[in-house]
GROMACS .gro file of C-alpha atoms in nm:
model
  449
    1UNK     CA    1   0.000   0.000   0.000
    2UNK     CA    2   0.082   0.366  -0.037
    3UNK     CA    3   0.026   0.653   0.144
    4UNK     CA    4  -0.001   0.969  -0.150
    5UNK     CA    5   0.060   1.355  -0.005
    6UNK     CA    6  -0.023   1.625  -0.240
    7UNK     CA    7   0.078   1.977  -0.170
    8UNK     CA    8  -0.125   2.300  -0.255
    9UNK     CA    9   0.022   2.380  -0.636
   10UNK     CA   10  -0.122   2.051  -0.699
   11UNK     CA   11  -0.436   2.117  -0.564
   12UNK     CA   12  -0.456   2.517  -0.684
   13UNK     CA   13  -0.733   2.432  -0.996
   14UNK     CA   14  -0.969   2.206  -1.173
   15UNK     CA   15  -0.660   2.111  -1.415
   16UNK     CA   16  -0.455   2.006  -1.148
   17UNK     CA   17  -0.686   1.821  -1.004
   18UNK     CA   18  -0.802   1.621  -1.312
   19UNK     CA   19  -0.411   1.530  -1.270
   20UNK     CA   20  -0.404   1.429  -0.915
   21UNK     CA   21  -0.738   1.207  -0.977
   22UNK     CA   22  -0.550   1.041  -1.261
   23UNK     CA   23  -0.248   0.961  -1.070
   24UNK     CA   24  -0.498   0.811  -0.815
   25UNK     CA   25  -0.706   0.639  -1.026
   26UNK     CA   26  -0.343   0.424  -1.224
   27UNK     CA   27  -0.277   0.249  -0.907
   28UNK     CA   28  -0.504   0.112  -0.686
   29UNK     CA   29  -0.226   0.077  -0.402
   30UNK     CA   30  -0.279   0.458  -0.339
   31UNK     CA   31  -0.514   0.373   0.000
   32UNK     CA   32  -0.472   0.726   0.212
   33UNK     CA   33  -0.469   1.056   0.029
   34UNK     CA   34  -0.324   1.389   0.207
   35UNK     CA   35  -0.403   1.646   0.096
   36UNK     CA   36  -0.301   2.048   0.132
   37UNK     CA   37  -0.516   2.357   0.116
   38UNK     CA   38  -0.529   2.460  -0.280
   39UNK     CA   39  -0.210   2.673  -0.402
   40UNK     CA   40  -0.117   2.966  -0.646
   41UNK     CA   41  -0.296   2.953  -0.940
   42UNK     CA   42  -0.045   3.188  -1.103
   43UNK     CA   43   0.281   3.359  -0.971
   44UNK     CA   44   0.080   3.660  -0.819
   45UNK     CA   45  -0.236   3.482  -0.729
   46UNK     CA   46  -0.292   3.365  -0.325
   47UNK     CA   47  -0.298   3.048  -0.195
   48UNK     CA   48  -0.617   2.976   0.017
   49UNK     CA   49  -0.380   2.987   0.344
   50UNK     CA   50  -0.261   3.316   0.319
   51UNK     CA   51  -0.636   3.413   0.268
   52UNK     CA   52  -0.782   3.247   0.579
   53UNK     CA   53  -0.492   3.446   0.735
   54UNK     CA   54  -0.616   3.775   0.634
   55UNK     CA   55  -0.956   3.626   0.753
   56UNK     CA   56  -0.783   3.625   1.089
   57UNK     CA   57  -0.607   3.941   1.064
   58UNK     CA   58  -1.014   4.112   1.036
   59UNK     CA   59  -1.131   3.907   1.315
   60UNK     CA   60  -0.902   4.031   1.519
   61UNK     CA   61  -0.929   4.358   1.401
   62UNK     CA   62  -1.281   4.350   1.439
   63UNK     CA   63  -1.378   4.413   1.033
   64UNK     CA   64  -1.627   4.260   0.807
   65UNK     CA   65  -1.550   3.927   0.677
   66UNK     CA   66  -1.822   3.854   0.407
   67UNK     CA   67  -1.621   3.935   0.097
   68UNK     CA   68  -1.310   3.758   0.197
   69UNK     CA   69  -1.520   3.426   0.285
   70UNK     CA   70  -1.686   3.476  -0.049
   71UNK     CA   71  -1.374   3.488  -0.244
   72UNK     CA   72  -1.189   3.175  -0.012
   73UNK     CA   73  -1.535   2.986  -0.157
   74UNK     CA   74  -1.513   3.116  -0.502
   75UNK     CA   75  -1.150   2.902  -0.484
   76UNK     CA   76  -1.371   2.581  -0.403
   77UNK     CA   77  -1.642   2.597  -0.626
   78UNK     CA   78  -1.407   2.691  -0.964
   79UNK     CA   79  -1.255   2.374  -0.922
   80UNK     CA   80  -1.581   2.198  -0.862
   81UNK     CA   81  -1.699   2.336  -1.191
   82UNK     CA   82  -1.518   2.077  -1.377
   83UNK     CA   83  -1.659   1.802  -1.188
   84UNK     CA   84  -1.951   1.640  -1.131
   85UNK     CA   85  -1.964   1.687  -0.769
   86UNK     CA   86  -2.241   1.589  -0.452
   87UNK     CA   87  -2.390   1.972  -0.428
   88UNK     CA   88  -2.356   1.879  -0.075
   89UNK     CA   89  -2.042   1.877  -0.033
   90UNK     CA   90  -1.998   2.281  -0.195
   91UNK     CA   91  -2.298   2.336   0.110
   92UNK     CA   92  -2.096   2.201   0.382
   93UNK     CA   93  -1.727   2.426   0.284
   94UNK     CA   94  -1.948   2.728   0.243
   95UNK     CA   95  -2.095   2.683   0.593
   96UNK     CA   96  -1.771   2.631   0.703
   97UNK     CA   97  -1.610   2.910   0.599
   98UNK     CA   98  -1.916   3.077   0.739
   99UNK     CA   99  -1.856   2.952   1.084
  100UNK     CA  100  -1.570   3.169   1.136
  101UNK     CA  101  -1.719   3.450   1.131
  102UNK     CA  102  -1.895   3.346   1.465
  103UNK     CA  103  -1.540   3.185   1.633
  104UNK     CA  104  -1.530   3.275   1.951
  105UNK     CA  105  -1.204   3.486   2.010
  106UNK     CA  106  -1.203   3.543   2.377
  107UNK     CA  107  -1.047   3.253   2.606
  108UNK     CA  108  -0.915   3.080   2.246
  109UNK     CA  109  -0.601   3.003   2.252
  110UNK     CA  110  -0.700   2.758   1.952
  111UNK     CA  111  -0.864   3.078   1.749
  112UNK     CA  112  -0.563   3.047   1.469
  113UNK     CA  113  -0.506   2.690   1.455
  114UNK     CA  114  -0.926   2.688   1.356
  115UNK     CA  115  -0.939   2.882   1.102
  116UNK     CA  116  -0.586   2.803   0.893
  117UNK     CA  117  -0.714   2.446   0.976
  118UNK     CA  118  -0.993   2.554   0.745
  119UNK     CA  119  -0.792   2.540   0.428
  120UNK     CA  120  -0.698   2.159   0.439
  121UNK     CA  121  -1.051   2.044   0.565
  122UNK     CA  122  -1.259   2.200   0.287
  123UNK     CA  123  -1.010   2.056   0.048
  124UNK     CA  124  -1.056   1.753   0.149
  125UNK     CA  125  -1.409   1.729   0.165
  126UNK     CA  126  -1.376   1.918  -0.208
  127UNK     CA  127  -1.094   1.616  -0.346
  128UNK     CA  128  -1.301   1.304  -0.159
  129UNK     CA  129  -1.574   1.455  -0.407
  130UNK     CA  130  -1.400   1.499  -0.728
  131UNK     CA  131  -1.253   1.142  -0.680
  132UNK     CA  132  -1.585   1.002  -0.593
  133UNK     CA  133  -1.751   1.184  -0.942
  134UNK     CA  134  -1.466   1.034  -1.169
  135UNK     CA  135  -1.555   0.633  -1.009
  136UNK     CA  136  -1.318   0.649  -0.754
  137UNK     CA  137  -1.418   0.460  -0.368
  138UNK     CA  138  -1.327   0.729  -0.155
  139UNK     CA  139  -1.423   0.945   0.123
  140UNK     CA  140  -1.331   1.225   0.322
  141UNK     CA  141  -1.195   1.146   0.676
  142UNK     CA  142  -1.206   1.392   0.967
  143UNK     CA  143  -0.812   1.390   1.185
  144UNK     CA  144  -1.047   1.344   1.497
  145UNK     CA  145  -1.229   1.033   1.311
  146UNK     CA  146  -0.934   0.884   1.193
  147UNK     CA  147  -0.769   0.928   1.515
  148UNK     CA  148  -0.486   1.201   1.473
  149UNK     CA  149  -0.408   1.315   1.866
  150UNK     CA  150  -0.153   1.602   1.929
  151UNK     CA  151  -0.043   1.781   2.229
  152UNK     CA  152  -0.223   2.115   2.313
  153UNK     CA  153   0.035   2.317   2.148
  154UNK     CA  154  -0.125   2.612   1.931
  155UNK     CA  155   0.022   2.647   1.613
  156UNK     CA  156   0.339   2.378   1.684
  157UNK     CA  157   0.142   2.080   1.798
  158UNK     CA  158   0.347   1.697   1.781
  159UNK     CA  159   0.228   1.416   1.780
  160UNK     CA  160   0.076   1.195   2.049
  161UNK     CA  161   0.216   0.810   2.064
  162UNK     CA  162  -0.160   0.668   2.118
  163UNK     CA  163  -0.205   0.824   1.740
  164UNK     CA  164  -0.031   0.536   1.572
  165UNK     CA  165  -0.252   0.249   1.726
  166UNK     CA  166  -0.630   0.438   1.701
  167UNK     CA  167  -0.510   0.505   1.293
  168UNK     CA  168  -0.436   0.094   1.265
  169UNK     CA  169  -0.764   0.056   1.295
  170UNK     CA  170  -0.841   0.208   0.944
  171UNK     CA  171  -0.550   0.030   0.785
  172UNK     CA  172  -0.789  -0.212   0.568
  173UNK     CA  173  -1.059   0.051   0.486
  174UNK     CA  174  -1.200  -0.011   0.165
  175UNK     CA  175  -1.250   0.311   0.040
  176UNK     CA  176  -0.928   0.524  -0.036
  177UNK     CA  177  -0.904   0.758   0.257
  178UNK     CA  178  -0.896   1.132   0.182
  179UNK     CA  179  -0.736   1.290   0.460
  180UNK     CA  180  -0.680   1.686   0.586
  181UNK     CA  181  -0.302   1.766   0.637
  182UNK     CA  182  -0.169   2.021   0.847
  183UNK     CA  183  -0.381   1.933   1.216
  184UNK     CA  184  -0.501   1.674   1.452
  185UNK     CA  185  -0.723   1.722   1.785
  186UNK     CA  186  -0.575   1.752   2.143
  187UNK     CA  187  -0.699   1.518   2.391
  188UNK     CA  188  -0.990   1.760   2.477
  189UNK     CA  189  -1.122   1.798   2.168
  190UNK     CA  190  -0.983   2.131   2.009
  191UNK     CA  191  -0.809   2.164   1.690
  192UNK     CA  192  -0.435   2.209   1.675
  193UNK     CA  193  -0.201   2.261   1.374
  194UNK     CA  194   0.154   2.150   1.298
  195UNK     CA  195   0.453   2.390   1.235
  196UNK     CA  196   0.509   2.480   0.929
  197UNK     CA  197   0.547   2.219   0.620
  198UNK     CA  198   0.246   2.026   0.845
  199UNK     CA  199   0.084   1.894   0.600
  200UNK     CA  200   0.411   1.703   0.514
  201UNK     CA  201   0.436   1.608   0.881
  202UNK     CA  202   0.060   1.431   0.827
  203UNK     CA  203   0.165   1.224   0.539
  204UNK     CA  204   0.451   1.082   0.743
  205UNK     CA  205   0.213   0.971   1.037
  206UNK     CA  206  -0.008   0.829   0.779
  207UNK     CA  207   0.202   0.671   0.614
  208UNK     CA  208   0.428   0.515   0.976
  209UNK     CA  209   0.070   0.469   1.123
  210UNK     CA  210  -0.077   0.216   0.850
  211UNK     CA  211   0.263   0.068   0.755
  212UNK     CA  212   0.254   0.122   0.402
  213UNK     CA  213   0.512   0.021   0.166
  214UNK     CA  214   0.613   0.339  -0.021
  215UNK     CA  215   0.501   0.680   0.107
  216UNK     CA  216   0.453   0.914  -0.207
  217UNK     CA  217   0.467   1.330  -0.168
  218UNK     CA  218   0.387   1.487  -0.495
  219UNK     CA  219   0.474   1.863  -0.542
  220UNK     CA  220   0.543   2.078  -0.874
  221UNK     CA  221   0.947   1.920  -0.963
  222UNK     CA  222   1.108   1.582  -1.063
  223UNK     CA  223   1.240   1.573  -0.705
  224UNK     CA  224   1.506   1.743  -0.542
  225UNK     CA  225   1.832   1.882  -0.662
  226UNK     CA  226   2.234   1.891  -0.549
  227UNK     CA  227   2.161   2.243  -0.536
  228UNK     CA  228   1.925   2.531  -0.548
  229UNK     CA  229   1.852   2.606  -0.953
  230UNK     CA  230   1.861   2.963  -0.934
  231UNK     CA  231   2.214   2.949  -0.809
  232UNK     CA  232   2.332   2.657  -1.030
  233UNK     CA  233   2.190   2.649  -1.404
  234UNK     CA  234   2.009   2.272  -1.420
  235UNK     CA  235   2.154   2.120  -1.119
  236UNK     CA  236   2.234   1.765  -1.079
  237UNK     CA  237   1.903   1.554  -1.008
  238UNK     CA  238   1.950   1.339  -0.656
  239UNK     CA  239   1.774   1.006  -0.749
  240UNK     CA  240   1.869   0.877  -0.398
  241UNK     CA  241   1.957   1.030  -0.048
  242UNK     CA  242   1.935   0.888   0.290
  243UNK     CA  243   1.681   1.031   0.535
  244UNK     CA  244   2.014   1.175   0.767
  245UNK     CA  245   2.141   1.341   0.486
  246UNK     CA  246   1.807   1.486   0.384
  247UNK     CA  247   1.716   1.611   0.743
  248UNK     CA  248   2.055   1.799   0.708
  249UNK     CA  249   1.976   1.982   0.388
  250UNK     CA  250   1.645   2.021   0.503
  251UNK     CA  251   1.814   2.197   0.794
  252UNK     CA  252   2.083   2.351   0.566
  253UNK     CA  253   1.813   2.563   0.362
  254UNK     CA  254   1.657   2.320   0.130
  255UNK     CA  255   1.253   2.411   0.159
  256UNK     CA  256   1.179   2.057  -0.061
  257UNK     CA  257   1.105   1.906   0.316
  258UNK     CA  258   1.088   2.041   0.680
  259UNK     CA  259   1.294   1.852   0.840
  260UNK     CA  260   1.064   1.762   1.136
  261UNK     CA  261   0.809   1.563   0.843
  262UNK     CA  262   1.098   1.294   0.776
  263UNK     CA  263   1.095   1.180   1.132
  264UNK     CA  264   0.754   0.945   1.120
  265UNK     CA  265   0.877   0.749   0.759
  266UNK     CA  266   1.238   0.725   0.917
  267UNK     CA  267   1.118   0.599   1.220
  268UNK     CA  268   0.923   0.335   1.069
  269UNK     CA  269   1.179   0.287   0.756
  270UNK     CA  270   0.932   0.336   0.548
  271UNK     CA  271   1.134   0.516   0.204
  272UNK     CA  272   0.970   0.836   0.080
  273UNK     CA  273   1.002   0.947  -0.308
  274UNK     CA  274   0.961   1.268  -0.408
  275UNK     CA  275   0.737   1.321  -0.754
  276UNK     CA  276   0.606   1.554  -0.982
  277UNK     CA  277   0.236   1.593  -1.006
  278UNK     CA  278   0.273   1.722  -1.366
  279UNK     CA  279   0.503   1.393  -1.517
  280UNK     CA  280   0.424   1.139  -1.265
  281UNK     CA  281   0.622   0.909  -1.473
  282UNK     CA  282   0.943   1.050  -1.379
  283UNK     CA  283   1.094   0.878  -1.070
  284UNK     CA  284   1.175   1.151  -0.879
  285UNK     CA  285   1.372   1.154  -0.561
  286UNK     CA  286   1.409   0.841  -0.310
  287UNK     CA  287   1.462   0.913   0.055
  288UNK     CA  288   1.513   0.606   0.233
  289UNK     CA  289   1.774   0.456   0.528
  290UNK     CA  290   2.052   0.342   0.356
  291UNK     CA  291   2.112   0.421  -0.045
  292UNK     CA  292   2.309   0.190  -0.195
  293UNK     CA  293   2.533   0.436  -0.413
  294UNK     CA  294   2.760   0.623  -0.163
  295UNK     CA  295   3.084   0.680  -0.494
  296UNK     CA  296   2.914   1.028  -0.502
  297UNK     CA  297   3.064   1.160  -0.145
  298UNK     CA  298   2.846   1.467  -0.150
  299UNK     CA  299   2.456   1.449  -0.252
  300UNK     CA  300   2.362   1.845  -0.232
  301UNK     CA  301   2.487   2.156  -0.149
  302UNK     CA  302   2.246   2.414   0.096
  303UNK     CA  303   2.289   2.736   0.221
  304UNK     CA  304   2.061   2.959   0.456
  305UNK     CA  305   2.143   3.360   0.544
  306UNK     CA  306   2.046   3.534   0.880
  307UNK     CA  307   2.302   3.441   1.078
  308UNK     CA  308   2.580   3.611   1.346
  309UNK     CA  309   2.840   3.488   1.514
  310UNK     CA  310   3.002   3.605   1.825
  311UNK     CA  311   3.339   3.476   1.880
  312UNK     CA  312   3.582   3.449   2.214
  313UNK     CA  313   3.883   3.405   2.304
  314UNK     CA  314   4.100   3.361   2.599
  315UNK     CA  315   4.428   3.201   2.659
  316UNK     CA  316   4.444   2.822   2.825
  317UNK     CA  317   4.048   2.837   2.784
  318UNK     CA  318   4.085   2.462   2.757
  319UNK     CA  319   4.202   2.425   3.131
  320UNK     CA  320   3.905   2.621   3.271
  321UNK     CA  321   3.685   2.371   3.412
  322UNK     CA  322   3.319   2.440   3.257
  323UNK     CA  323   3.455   2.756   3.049
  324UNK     CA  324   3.162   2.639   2.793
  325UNK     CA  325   2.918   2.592   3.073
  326UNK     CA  326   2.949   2.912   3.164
  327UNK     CA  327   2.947   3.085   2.820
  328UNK     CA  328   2.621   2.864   2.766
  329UNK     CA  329   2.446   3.021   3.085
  330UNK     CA  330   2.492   3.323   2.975
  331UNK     CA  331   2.301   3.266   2.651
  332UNK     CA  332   2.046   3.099   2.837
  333UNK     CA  333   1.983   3.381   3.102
  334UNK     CA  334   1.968   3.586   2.783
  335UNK     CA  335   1.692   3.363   2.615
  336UNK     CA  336   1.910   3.286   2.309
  337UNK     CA  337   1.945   2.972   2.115
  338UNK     CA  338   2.259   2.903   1.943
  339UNK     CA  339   2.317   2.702   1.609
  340UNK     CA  340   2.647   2.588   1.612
  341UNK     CA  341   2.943   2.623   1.910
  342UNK     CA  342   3.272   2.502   1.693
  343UNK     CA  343   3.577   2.535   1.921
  344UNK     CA  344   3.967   2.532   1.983
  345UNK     CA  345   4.214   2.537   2.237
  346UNK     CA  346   4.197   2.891   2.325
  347UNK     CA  347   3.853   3.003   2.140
  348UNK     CA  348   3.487   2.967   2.059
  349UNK     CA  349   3.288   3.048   1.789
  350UNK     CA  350   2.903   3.096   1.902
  351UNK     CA  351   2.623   3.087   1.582
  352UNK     CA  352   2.321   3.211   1.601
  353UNK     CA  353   1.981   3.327   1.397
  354UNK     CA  354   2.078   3.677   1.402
  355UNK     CA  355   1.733   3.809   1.438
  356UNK     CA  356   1.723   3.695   1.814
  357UNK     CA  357   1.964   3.979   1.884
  358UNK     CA  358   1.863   4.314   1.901
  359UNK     CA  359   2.159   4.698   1.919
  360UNK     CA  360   2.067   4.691   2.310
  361UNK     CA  361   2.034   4.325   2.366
  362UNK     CA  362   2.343   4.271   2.196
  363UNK     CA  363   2.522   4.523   2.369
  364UNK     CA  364   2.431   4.418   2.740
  365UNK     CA  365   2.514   4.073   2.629
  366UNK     CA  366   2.886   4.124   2.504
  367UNK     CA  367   2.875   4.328   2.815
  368UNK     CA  368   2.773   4.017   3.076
  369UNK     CA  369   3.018   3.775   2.868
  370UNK     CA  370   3.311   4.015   2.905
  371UNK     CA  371   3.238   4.099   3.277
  372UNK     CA  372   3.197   3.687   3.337
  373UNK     CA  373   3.428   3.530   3.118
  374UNK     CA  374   3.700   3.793   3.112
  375UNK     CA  375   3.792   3.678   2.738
  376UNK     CA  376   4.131   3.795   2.546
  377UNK     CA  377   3.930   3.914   2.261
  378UNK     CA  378   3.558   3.960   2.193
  379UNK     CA  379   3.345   4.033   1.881
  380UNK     CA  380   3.070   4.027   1.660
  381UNK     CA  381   2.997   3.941   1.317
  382UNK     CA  382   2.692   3.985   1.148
  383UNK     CA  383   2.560   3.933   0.782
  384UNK     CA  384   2.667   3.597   0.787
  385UNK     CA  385   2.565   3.231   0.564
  386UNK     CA  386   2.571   2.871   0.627
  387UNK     CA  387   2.690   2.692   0.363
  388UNK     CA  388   2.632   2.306   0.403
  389UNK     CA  389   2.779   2.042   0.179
  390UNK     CA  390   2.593   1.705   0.278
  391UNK     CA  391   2.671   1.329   0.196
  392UNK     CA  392   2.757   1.013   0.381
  393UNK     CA  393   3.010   0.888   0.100
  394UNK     CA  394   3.257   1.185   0.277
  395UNK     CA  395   3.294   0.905   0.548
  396UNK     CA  396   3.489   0.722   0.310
  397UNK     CA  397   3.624   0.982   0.089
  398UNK     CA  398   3.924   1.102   0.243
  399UNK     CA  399   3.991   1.446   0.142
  400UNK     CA  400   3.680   1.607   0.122
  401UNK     CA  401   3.735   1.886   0.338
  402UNK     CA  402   4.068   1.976   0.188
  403UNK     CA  403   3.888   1.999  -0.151
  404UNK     CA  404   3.618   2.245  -0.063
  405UNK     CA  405   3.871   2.487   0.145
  406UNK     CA  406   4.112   2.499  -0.119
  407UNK     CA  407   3.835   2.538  -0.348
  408UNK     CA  408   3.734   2.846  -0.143
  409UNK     CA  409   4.055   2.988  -0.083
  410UNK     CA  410   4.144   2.986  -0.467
  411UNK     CA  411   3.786   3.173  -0.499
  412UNK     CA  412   3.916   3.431  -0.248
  413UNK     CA  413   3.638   3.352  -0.029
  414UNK     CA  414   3.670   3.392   0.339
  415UNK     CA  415   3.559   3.138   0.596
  416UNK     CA  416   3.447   3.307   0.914
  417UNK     CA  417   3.367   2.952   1.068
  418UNK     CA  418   3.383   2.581   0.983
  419UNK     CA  419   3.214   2.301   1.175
  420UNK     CA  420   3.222   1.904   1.067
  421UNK     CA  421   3.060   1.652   1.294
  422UNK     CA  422   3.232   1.328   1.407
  423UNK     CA  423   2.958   1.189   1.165
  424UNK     CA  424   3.148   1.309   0.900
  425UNK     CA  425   2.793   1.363   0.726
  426UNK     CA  426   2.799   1.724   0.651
  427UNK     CA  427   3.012   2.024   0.658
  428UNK     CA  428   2.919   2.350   0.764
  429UNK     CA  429   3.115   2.664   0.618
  430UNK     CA  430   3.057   3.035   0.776
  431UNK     CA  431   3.053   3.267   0.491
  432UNK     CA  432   2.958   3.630   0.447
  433UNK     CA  433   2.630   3.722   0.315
  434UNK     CA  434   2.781   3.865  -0.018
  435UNK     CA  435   3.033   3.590  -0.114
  436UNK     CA  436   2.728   3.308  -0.038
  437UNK     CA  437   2.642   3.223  -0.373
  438UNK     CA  438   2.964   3.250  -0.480
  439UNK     CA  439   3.048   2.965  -0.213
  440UNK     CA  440   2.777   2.752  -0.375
  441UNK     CA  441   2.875   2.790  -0.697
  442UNK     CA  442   3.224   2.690  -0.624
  443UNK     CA  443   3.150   2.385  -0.383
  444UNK     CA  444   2.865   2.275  -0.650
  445UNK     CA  445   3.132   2.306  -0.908
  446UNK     CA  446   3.416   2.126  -0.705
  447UNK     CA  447   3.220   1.811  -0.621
  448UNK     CA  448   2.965   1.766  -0.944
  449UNK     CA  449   3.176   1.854  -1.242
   0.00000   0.00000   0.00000
């Protein structure tokens, strides 16, 4: 069996659609169907989401939410339009959508989380429809229903253990299930949503929860690439990547996955490939737990911006019993999270998202680290990039870090920071903001050509 995920450019008209229903309809071993809230139709259209969050913005604000409810259901019934759909189900999304206009605000912490919620459920209802009208067994299939629990965390809900065994129980439905990504229901009933990429996250508890063989998440590309096309003109395709190495590019800047929506299909080694609603035939991108090619020694090269890095140093640091500790307080009596702590004998390099920090904050900070740790030397530097080369073939490659630093160095371009797990799976390079995609270009260019 398969579970089949299908993400909101997929979803965003009739024509798309008529595609997804196709792919359904060629293999009957597509049993549970996730689906998102509908997408852009065009570059500068909206996607449904970003709608229902205006629709929260005016609740808040206390304004009139008839015309924005009208044009959320104007989405909905254009792609009905092209089917032959139960005028039941249209009924039941427009008194939906209506129902939020009544959502009581006050003593709510689950206000949000019920109306972006909206966006999946409607679609769902709207998809177990169209599948029904082109001879397809299905049927839409409330989270509560099919027994998706999270904890009672608005907006950044996880999962609940007891999910996995009250889903089992709809393992050998006949019908293909059509199911709402994106939220489950807390133990008392109330709606919750996962972070962001959540709909992602459901198709991986789907998919862990019934033990299917193949877990399927279709988006708009033939998979996922060694690196990010607009810095690299047609990229290497990545027919196969281990789930570590794509939780670190995930991690590393690559928005194919959020990293948190491998975890369920890893955990029950249950391989993921990553296809292309618009030439299903291609074969896209395998994630599973061991690939069987490892002569490439890196798979993909990611980079994200946004970062600073505050770096100490003081002589015979090393002998100071709990030096770090200390440093590490400090952060945490400031309320900061750090991404990376590389390290030497005498000196410490401290990264982190540089939109934590603010002029003052930073300034009493430096201030409590100098007056605490007493360090030789002390600074800041902002504007800075991660850029990650990733593969599990570097374990056996020796040299791979020689490569990319000479690489670098003949490019002129400065590394503020480098950090390499004992894994030996990825490689982290601190590079400023302005030199970043010259980095990637150069890496990209050193390990794929």
């Amino acid at each position: 069996m398969k579970t089949a995920k299908f993400g909101g450019s997929s979803l965003a008209n009739a024509t798309q659609l008529k595609k997804v229903a196709e792919i359904i309809k060629s293999d009957n071993t597509r049993r549970f169907v996730v689906v998102s809230a509908p997408g852009k139709r065009y570059a500068t259209d909206q996607k449904v989401t970003d709608l229902l969050v205006e629709l929260y913005q005016k609740r808040i604000n206390n304004q009139a939410t008839d015309d924005l409810i009208t044009k959320i259901f104007a989405r909905y019934e254009e792609i009905s339009r092209e089917f032959q759909i139960e005028k039941s189900i249209l009924t039941e999304i427009y008194q939906s959508l209506e129902s939020l206009k009544n959502l009581p605000m006050t003593n709510n912490p689950h206000f949000f989380d019920e109306i972006l919620s909206n966006g999946e459920n409607n679609n769902a209802k709207l998809v177990a429809g169209v599948l029904q009208a082109e001879g397809v067994d299905a049927r839409y299939i409330n989270p509560k229903e099919l027994g998706i629990f999270v904890s009672d965390e608005p907006l950044n809900a996880r999962i609940l253990s007891k999910t996995y065994l009250a889903m089992k129980n709809w393992r050998n439905s006949s019908e293909v299930l059509v199911i709402p990504g994106f939220f489950g229901y807390t133990e008392k009933g109330e709606i919750c949503t996962f972070s962001r990429g959540g709909s992602d996250i459901t198709g991986a508890i789907v998919a862990s929860a019934m033990n299917v063989d193949l877990y399927e998440n279709f988006t708009d590309v033939n998979g996922i690439f060694a690196a990010h096309p607009g810095y690299i003109h047609h990229p290497e395709p990545i027919r196969e990547i281990t789930y570590r190495e794509m939780r670190e590019l995930s991690y590393g800047g690559f928005s194919v996955f959020h990293d948190e929506a491998l975890m369920p299909s890893y955990r029950a080694k249950i391989p993921v490939v990553i296809k292309n609603t618009n030439n299903p035939a291609h074969p896209g991108t395998l994630v599973t737990n061991e690939r069987e090619n490892k002569e490439q020694p890196v798979v993909g090269i990611a980079s994200d911006d946004g970062f600073s890095m505050i770096y100490l140093n003081k002589y015979l640091m090393n002998r100071e019993v709990g030096f770090t500790l200390k440093v590490l307080e400090i952060f945490k009596e400031f309320n900061l999270n750090y991404e990376h702590m590389p390290s030497g004998i005498d000196d410490i390099s401290i990264i982190l998202r540089a939109n934590q920090l603010t002029p003052q904050l930073e300034e009493d900070l430096l201030r409590k680290i100098a007056y605490v740790i007493d360090p030789d030397e002390l600074r800041v530097i902002h504007d800075l990039s991660m850029v990650m080369i990733v593969g599990e073939g570097m374990k056996q490659r020796i040299g791979s870090m020689a490569e990319s630093t000479a690489a670098l160095a003949r490019k002129k371009i400065n590394i503020e920071m480098i950090s390499q797990g004992a894994s030996e799976v990825s490689i982290i390079f601190g590079i400023h903001k302005e030199r970043e995609q010259d980095a990637i270009r150069t890496l990209y260019y050193t390990f794929f050509e």
